[in-house]
XYZ file of C-alpha atoms in Angstrom:
417
model
C -33.298 -79.470 10.303
C -30.472 -76.589 8.876
C -28.461 -74.568 11.620
C -30.123 -71.630 13.043
C -27.167 -69.851 14.808
C -27.549 -72.461 17.841
C -23.801 -71.541 19.055
C -24.741 -67.642 19.230
C -28.142 -68.573 20.882
C -26.455 -71.053 23.443
C -23.913 -68.555 24.392
C -26.761 -65.821 24.525
C -28.563 -68.518 26.706
C -28.467 -68.038 30.298
C -30.785 -70.465 31.670
C -29.085 -73.377 33.413
C -29.778 -76.158 31.399
C -29.004 -80.033 31.577
C -27.019 -81.318 28.441
C -28.923 -83.471 26.099
C -26.137 -85.994 24.451
C -27.653 -89.096 23.351
C -31.513 -90.353 22.912
C -32.615 -91.691 25.876
C -33.388 -94.993 24.088
C -30.348 -95.338 21.861
C -29.791 -93.737 18.051
C -31.869 -96.429 15.696
C -30.672 -98.226 12.646
C -31.408 -96.126 9.778
C -34.412 -98.053 7.878
C -33.227 -98.581 4.582
C -35.739 -101.265 3.327
C -39.303 -101.796 2.358
C -39.068 -104.472 5.376
C -37.857 -101.726 7.504
C -40.419 -99.100 6.568
C -43.528 -101.507 7.289
C -41.887 -102.581 10.622
C -41.278 -98.568 11.714
C -44.980 -97.922 10.976
C -46.400 -100.401 13.111
C -44.008 -99.313 16.286
C -45.390 -96.037 15.666
C -48.825 -96.943 15.069
C -48.714 -98.676 18.928
C -47.683 -95.310 20.327
C -49.944 -92.258 21.865
C -50.405 -88.732 21.282
C -48.598 -86.335 18.374
C -45.692 -87.612 16.103
C -42.476 -85.363 16.555
C -40.961 -84.827 13.249
C -37.900 -83.608 10.995
C -36.120 -83.763 8.244
C -32.653 -83.361 6.965
C -31.685 -81.264 3.815
C -28.266 -81.176 2.076
C -28.658 -77.174 1.239
C -25.480 -75.980 -0.343
C -24.618 -78.862 -1.892
C -28.003 -80.609 -3.516
C -30.220 -78.145 -6.764
C -33.406 -79.998 -4.821
C -34.951 -79.062 -1.486
C -35.460 -83.132 -0.773
C -35.127 -84.983 2.643
C -32.277 -87.310 2.826
C -33.208 -88.316 6.076
C -36.356 -88.570 8.274
C -37.083 -88.580 11.882
C -39.686 -89.338 13.693
C -41.291 -89.765 17.028
C -44.083 -90.804 19.142
C -44.324 -91.832 23.108
C -45.049 -95.037 23.452
C -42.742 -96.158 20.150
C -39.456 -94.518 19.911
C -37.699 -92.933 17.130
C -37.207 -93.859 13.701
C -34.310 -92.479 11.699
C -35.688 -93.190 7.802
C -33.618 -93.040 4.547
C -36.085 -91.994 2.016
C -33.880 -92.305 -1.246
C -33.896 -96.113 -1.065
C -37.292 -96.282 0.608
C -39.242 -93.770 -1.577
C -41.778 -96.122 -3.128
C -42.248 -98.461 -0.111
C -43.533 -95.681 1.811
C -47.356 -96.594 1.705
C -47.492 -98.776 5.244
C -46.092 -95.144 6.614
C -48.015 -92.653 5.248
C -51.049 -94.617 6.381
C -50.076 -94.833 9.984
C -48.472 -91.476 10.453
C -50.480 -88.764 7.746
C -53.831 -89.173 10.259
C -51.574 -87.720 13.062
C -50.729 -84.313 14.558
C -47.376 -83.764 13.565
C -44.705 -81.236 15.594
C -41.813 -79.858 13.856
C -39.972 -76.621 14.360
C -39.821 -74.047 11.669
C -42.523 -76.196 9.575
C -42.703 -74.371 6.960
C -39.139 -75.714 5.996
C -39.504 -78.819 5.936
C -43.217 -79.655 5.031
C -42.459 -79.286 1.045
C -39.590 -81.890 0.674
C -41.790 -84.095 3.103
C -45.095 -83.685 0.701
C -43.276 -84.722 -1.978
C -42.355 -88.350 -0.676
C -46.491 -88.240 0.168
C -46.455 -87.687 3.756
C -48.566 -84.989 5.229
C -49.883 -83.812 8.051
C -53.979 -84.155 9.191
C -53.048 -81.814 11.870
C -49.890 -79.264 12.972
C -48.107 -77.622 15.899
C -44.912 -75.673 15.167
C -43.023 -75.078 17.540
C -40.391 -72.035 16.368
C -43.797 -70.406 15.118
C -45.493 -70.749 19.025
C -41.912 -69.574 20.336
C -42.442 -66.392 18.318
C -46.376 -66.055 18.799
C -45.286 -66.340 22.473
C -42.790 -63.291 22.583
C -39.633 -65.300 22.845
C -36.401 -63.561 21.810
C -35.070 -66.619 20.223
C -36.709 -69.219 18.829
C -34.140 -71.776 17.408
C -34.502 -74.999 18.230
C -31.945 -75.173 20.431
C -32.348 -71.920 22.390
C -36.722 -72.444 23.036
C -35.978 -76.245 24.084
C -33.426 -74.901 26.624
C -35.670 -71.827 27.886
C -38.796 -74.010 28.482
C -37.146 -77.794 29.256
C -33.487 -76.845 30.619
C -32.172 -78.938 27.827
C -29.224 -78.031 25.788
C -29.135 -79.494 22.675
C -25.461 -79.491 20.755
C -25.700 -78.627 17.596
C -23.236 -79.092 14.529
C -24.488 -80.577 11.413
C -27.399 -78.958 10.042
C -25.812 -77.496 7.710
C -23.756 -80.645 6.749
C -23.905 -82.940 3.787
C -27.240 -85.018 4.244
C -27.245 -86.966 0.986
C -23.533 -88.196 2.223
C -23.747 -91.944 2.513
C -23.216 -93.939 5.010
C -24.347 -91.464 7.262
C -21.792 -90.824 10.347
C -22.629 -92.168 13.704
C -22.568 -88.691 15.143
C -24.992 -87.437 12.705
C -27.612 -89.767 13.351
C -26.865 -89.206 16.863
C -27.562 -85.128 16.301
C -30.917 -86.112 14.187
C -32.742 -88.065 16.700
C -31.901 -85.841 19.741
C -33.718 -83.394 17.196
C -36.991 -85.420 17.803
C -36.382 -86.100 21.343
C -38.144 -83.102 23.191
C -40.152 -82.189 20.362
C -43.390 -83.115 21.987
C -42.738 -81.885 25.723
C -41.713 -79.088 23.817
C -45.003 -78.547 22.103
C -46.768 -78.795 25.256
C -44.608 -76.168 27.383
C -45.340 -73.896 24.760
C -49.064 -75.204 24.611
C -49.085 -74.036 28.184
C -47.204 -71.037 27.386
C -49.992 -69.784 24.565
C -52.610 -70.380 26.584
C -51.651 -68.285 29.152
C -51.265 -65.597 27.064
C -54.744 -65.913 25.360
C -52.467 -67.099 22.374
C -54.152 -70.733 21.365
C -56.397 -69.804 18.702
C -53.643 -67.794 17.055
C -51.438 -69.956 16.859
C -53.927 -73.008 15.812
C -54.830 -70.496 12.779
C -51.244 -70.158 11.607
C -50.727 -73.638 11.854
C -53.362 -74.270 9.730
C -52.677 -71.746 7.175
C -48.963 -73.268 7.245
C -50.370 -76.671 6.481
C -52.213 -75.815 3.998
C -49.513 -73.573 2.223
C -47.473 -75.590 0.025
C -44.584 -74.725 -1.540
C -43.874 -70.898 -2.035
C -44.292 -70.315 -5.828
C -41.266 -69.564 -7.747
C -39.878 -65.898 -8.114
C -39.406 -63.968 -11.285
C -36.150 -63.858 -13.012
C -33.980 -65.449 -10.124
C -31.161 -64.417 -11.977
C -31.247 -61.326 -10.631
C -30.289 -62.245 -7.647
C -26.582 -63.255 -8.823
C -24.243 -61.697 -6.228
C -22.843 -58.295 -7.800
C -24.666 -58.175 -10.372
C -25.644 -54.164 -9.735
C -21.772 -54.082 -11.233
C -23.485 -54.748 -14.608
C -23.948 -51.525 -16.082
C -24.799 -52.701 -19.575
C -27.953 -54.427 -21.222
C -25.665 -56.520 -23.378
C -23.633 -57.478 -20.283
C -26.762 -58.121 -18.081
C -27.812 -60.688 -20.938
C -24.948 -62.518 -20.939
C -25.323 -63.028 -16.826
C -28.727 -64.406 -17.695
C -27.686 -67.118 -19.825
C -24.615 -67.991 -18.090
C -26.828 -68.243 -14.549
C -29.835 -70.221 -16.566
C -27.224 -72.471 -18.420
C -25.439 -73.132 -14.495
C -29.028 -73.740 -13.397
C -29.587 -76.382 -16.122
C -26.861 -78.207 -15.249
C -27.262 -78.090 -11.288
C -30.614 -79.471 -12.004
C -30.028 -82.091 -14.030
C -26.906 -83.365 -11.768
C -28.553 -82.683 -8.416
C -25.933 -80.277 -7.214
C -25.816 -76.673 -5.756
C -25.793 -74.083 -8.297
C -22.606 -72.479 -6.147
C -20.839 -75.413 -6.506
C -21.370 -75.567 -10.404
C -20.232 -72.147 -11.375
C -19.697 -69.117 -8.513
C -21.597 -66.252 -9.489
C -18.443 -64.454 -9.152
C -17.552 -66.191 -12.357
C -20.307 -65.566 -13.664
C -20.153 -61.462 -12.872
C -16.570 -61.562 -14.536
C -17.402 -63.686 -17.537
C -19.945 -60.692 -18.665
C -17.636 -57.946 -17.325
C -14.990 -59.478 -20.029
C -17.270 -60.462 -22.538
C -15.077 -62.914 -24.279
C -14.916 -63.899 -27.502
C -13.800 -66.808 -27.913
C -13.199 -70.183 -25.680
C -9.674 -69.260 -25.090
C -10.319 -66.172 -23.899
C -12.996 -67.279 -21.472
C -10.127 -69.521 -20.446
C -7.982 -67.247 -19.362
C -10.448 -65.797 -16.952
C -10.595 -66.995 -13.204
C -11.920 -69.719 -12.273
C -13.232 -70.468 -16.348
C -9.135 -71.938 -16.539
C -8.753 -74.671 -14.028
C -9.796 -78.162 -14.983
C -13.141 -78.787 -13.942
C -14.703 -75.746 -15.713
C -12.263 -76.196 -19.158
C -14.151 -79.421 -19.626
C -17.399 -77.287 -19.476
C -15.710 -74.294 -21.364
C -17.508 -74.792 -24.848
C -21.561 -74.685 -22.706
C -20.045 -71.394 -21.088
C -19.185 -69.707 -23.927
C -22.293 -70.710 -26.176
C -24.299 -69.144 -23.125
C -22.650 -66.264 -23.657
C -22.798 -66.490 -27.673
C -26.884 -66.437 -26.832
C -26.282 -63.660 -25.523
C -24.546 -61.523 -27.606
C -26.829 -62.874 -30.905
C -30.245 -61.499 -29.264
C -31.413 -58.493 -30.846
C -31.777 -55.517 -28.880
C -35.203 -55.773 -28.101
C -35.177 -59.084 -25.742
C -32.230 -57.960 -24.095
C -33.441 -57.594 -20.762
C -33.993 -54.121 -18.401
C -31.238 -53.267 -16.488
C -33.559 -52.877 -13.949
C -36.760 -55.141 -13.041
C -40.060 -54.459 -13.998
C -42.033 -53.515 -11.113
C -45.074 -55.950 -9.880
C -46.051 -53.987 -7.187
C -45.502 -50.786 -5.594
C -41.876 -49.295 -5.796
C -39.449 -49.640 -2.831
C -40.607 -48.100 0.061
C -37.486 -46.010 0.751
C -38.191 -44.763 -2.471
C -41.622 -42.552 -1.187
C -40.480 -40.065 0.508
C -38.953 -37.948 -2.279
C -42.129 -38.519 -5.302
C -45.001 -40.089 -3.591
C -44.996 -38.363 -0.041
C -48.738 -39.192 0.927
C -47.907 -42.510 0.558
C -44.787 -42.456 2.377
C -46.610 -40.829 5.414
C -49.184 -43.313 5.047
C -46.877 -45.970 5.448
C -45.091 -44.716 8.442
C -48.293 -44.073 10.700
C -49.058 -47.710 9.840
C -46.269 -49.317 10.699
C -45.879 -46.905 13.649
C -49.340 -48.382 14.811
C -48.288 -51.701 13.973
C -45.121 -51.511 16.378
C -46.621 -50.217 19.155
C -49.353 -53.128 18.810
C -46.488 -55.801 18.593
C -45.136 -54.126 21.797
C -48.673 -54.502 23.374
C -49.307 -58.472 22.674
C -45.374 -59.129 22.187
C -45.787 -60.715 18.953
C -43.638 -59.394 16.077
C -44.663 -57.126 13.495
C -43.984 -59.424 11.299
C -46.618 -62.336 12.715
C -48.892 -59.234 12.914
C -49.609 -59.077 9.591
C -47.620 -59.429 6.073
C -45.348 -56.176 5.753
C -45.794 -56.555 2.252
C -49.896 -56.418 2.741
C -49.726 -53.572 4.577
C -46.822 -51.686 2.153
C -49.186 -52.148 -1.022
C -52.325 -51.293 1.642
C -50.480 -47.564 1.941
C -49.515 -47.830 -1.962
C -52.942 -48.698 -2.945
C -55.089 -46.527 -0.620
C -58.477 -45.777 -2.453
C -61.152 -44.687 0.296
C -63.879 -42.809 -1.101
C -65.326 -40.145 1.437
C -68.186 -41.693 3.690
C -66.673 -45.489 2.739
C -65.985 -48.210 5.724
C -62.485 -47.758 6.163
C -62.347 -50.807 8.681
C -64.429 -52.659 6.005
C -61.988 -51.303 3.264
C -58.607 -52.697 5.159
C -59.930 -55.697 6.457
C -61.016 -56.722 2.779
C -57.483 -55.997 1.003
C -55.940 -58.052 4.249
C -58.217 -61.065 3.776
C -57.390 -61.218 0.197
C -54.511 -61.179 0.766
C -54.691 -64.328 2.421
C -54.124 -62.276 6.457
C -55.637 -64.832 9.214
C -58.463 -63.939 11.058
C -56.768 -63.239 14.522
C -54.330 -60.904 12.241
C -57.357 -59.008 11.229
C -59.118 -59.149 14.680
C -55.972 -57.234 15.757
C -54.715 -54.802 12.969
C -57.357 -53.262 11.393
C -59.047 -51.221 13.887
C -55.677 -49.760 14.754
C -54.663 -49.082 11.277
C -58.037 -47.739 10.583
C -57.918 -45.116 13.174
C -54.383 -44.204 12.285
C -54.668 -43.917 8.657
C -58.550 -41.865 9.046
C -56.420 -39.629 11.612
C -53.917 -39.129 8.695
C -56.729 -38.568 6.306
C-alpha cells in the first residue's frame, strides 16, 4: 500500500492513540513455495469472516504495477505474507479459498489490478478508504482513519519503498503485517458509522463498482505528460520529445524499471531543445554525458533522428487534439452560456455535498458534470430530469448518485434556462 501522507496525518490527528508496534501474533515467515501456498490456503480456510488484503508494489522503482508482496489476514487464522514472484504459478489452492470471500482493502482501486494479474479477485469488496469518504471523514489515509475510529497508531515509513528488494528487511515485513492487522475491525467500525448515517446502500454500490471496474484505460498521448513539455514551442522538437519518451518507455517496460530511472524528463526536454546533430553533441548535454547514458547514446540519438526524418504532416500538433469539451477555465470567454451552466451545477453540488457530508467528487464524477453542461441539448417541454439521468447513467453513475444529484441539478439548470 502506498504512503498517503501518513506523517502529516499523524501530526494532525488529535485523537489519543495506542501505538501498534508489532502484530499480535508476530511477523509470519514469507511464503515463497508451492507447499507454503497450500499450507497458507488451508490455514485461511479455517478462519471466519472477511479477509483483510493489502499489496505492496514498487512504484517509482519498477515499470509494472505488479504486487511484490501480498498480505492476507482472517480472524481465526492469522496473517499470511506471500511473495507472489516465485509462487505466481502455484496460487490455485489460494484462489480456491479466498476468491469466494469478502475482501477488505484500503484504497482498493490501487491494489486490485495487480492482484487480478495473479488470479486473485474478490467475490465481494469492502473499501475502508472509500467508506471514510462517504462517511465524511476529513482524513481517510489508513493511519488517520485507524486512529480516529480505533484509537490505534499505525507508524508508517515503508510505503514508498522498493518492494521488489530481496530479501525484504524485517522492519518492512513488520510494517506490511501491521497494515492488515486492523482492517477487519476498521471495516466493522466504518459499517456501523455508515449505517448510522443511512449510507450503507451508497457504499455497497460504490464497492461493487470498484470491484467490477477493472484497470483504468490507458490515457492517450501519455508522452505529453513529460515534465516541462510546455517549454517546447516547435513541432519538430515536440516530435523529438515523443520519440525519446517512446524509446524510454520501451526500454523501461522491457527491463521493468521506472521510466524516470532510465532517463529523467529533464534530459528529454534538454535534448529536444538542443536538437543535437551527432552523438558527440548529444553526449555534451547534461545526463547524456554520464557513463550509464553514454552506453545508450546510439539508442537516444536514433530516436532524435527518427523525429528529424518525419514529414511535416506526421509531426505532432503543439496542443493535443480535444476529445471532449475544452478545459472549463476557457469557457467564460468564448462559451458564456456553458460557463454559467457549469457554475450553477457546481454551486448546487457543493451545497449538496455539505448537506450529506460526502465530497463533491464522490457525489458524481466532475467529468460527467462538465460534459453535461457542455453538451446540454434539452428541447422545450422535454423532461430535464430524464435527460440528466440518462446522461449520468450512460457515464456510469451509480443509482444512489443519480437519485441525489439529478433532481437538484435539474431544478438548478431549469431555473438557469
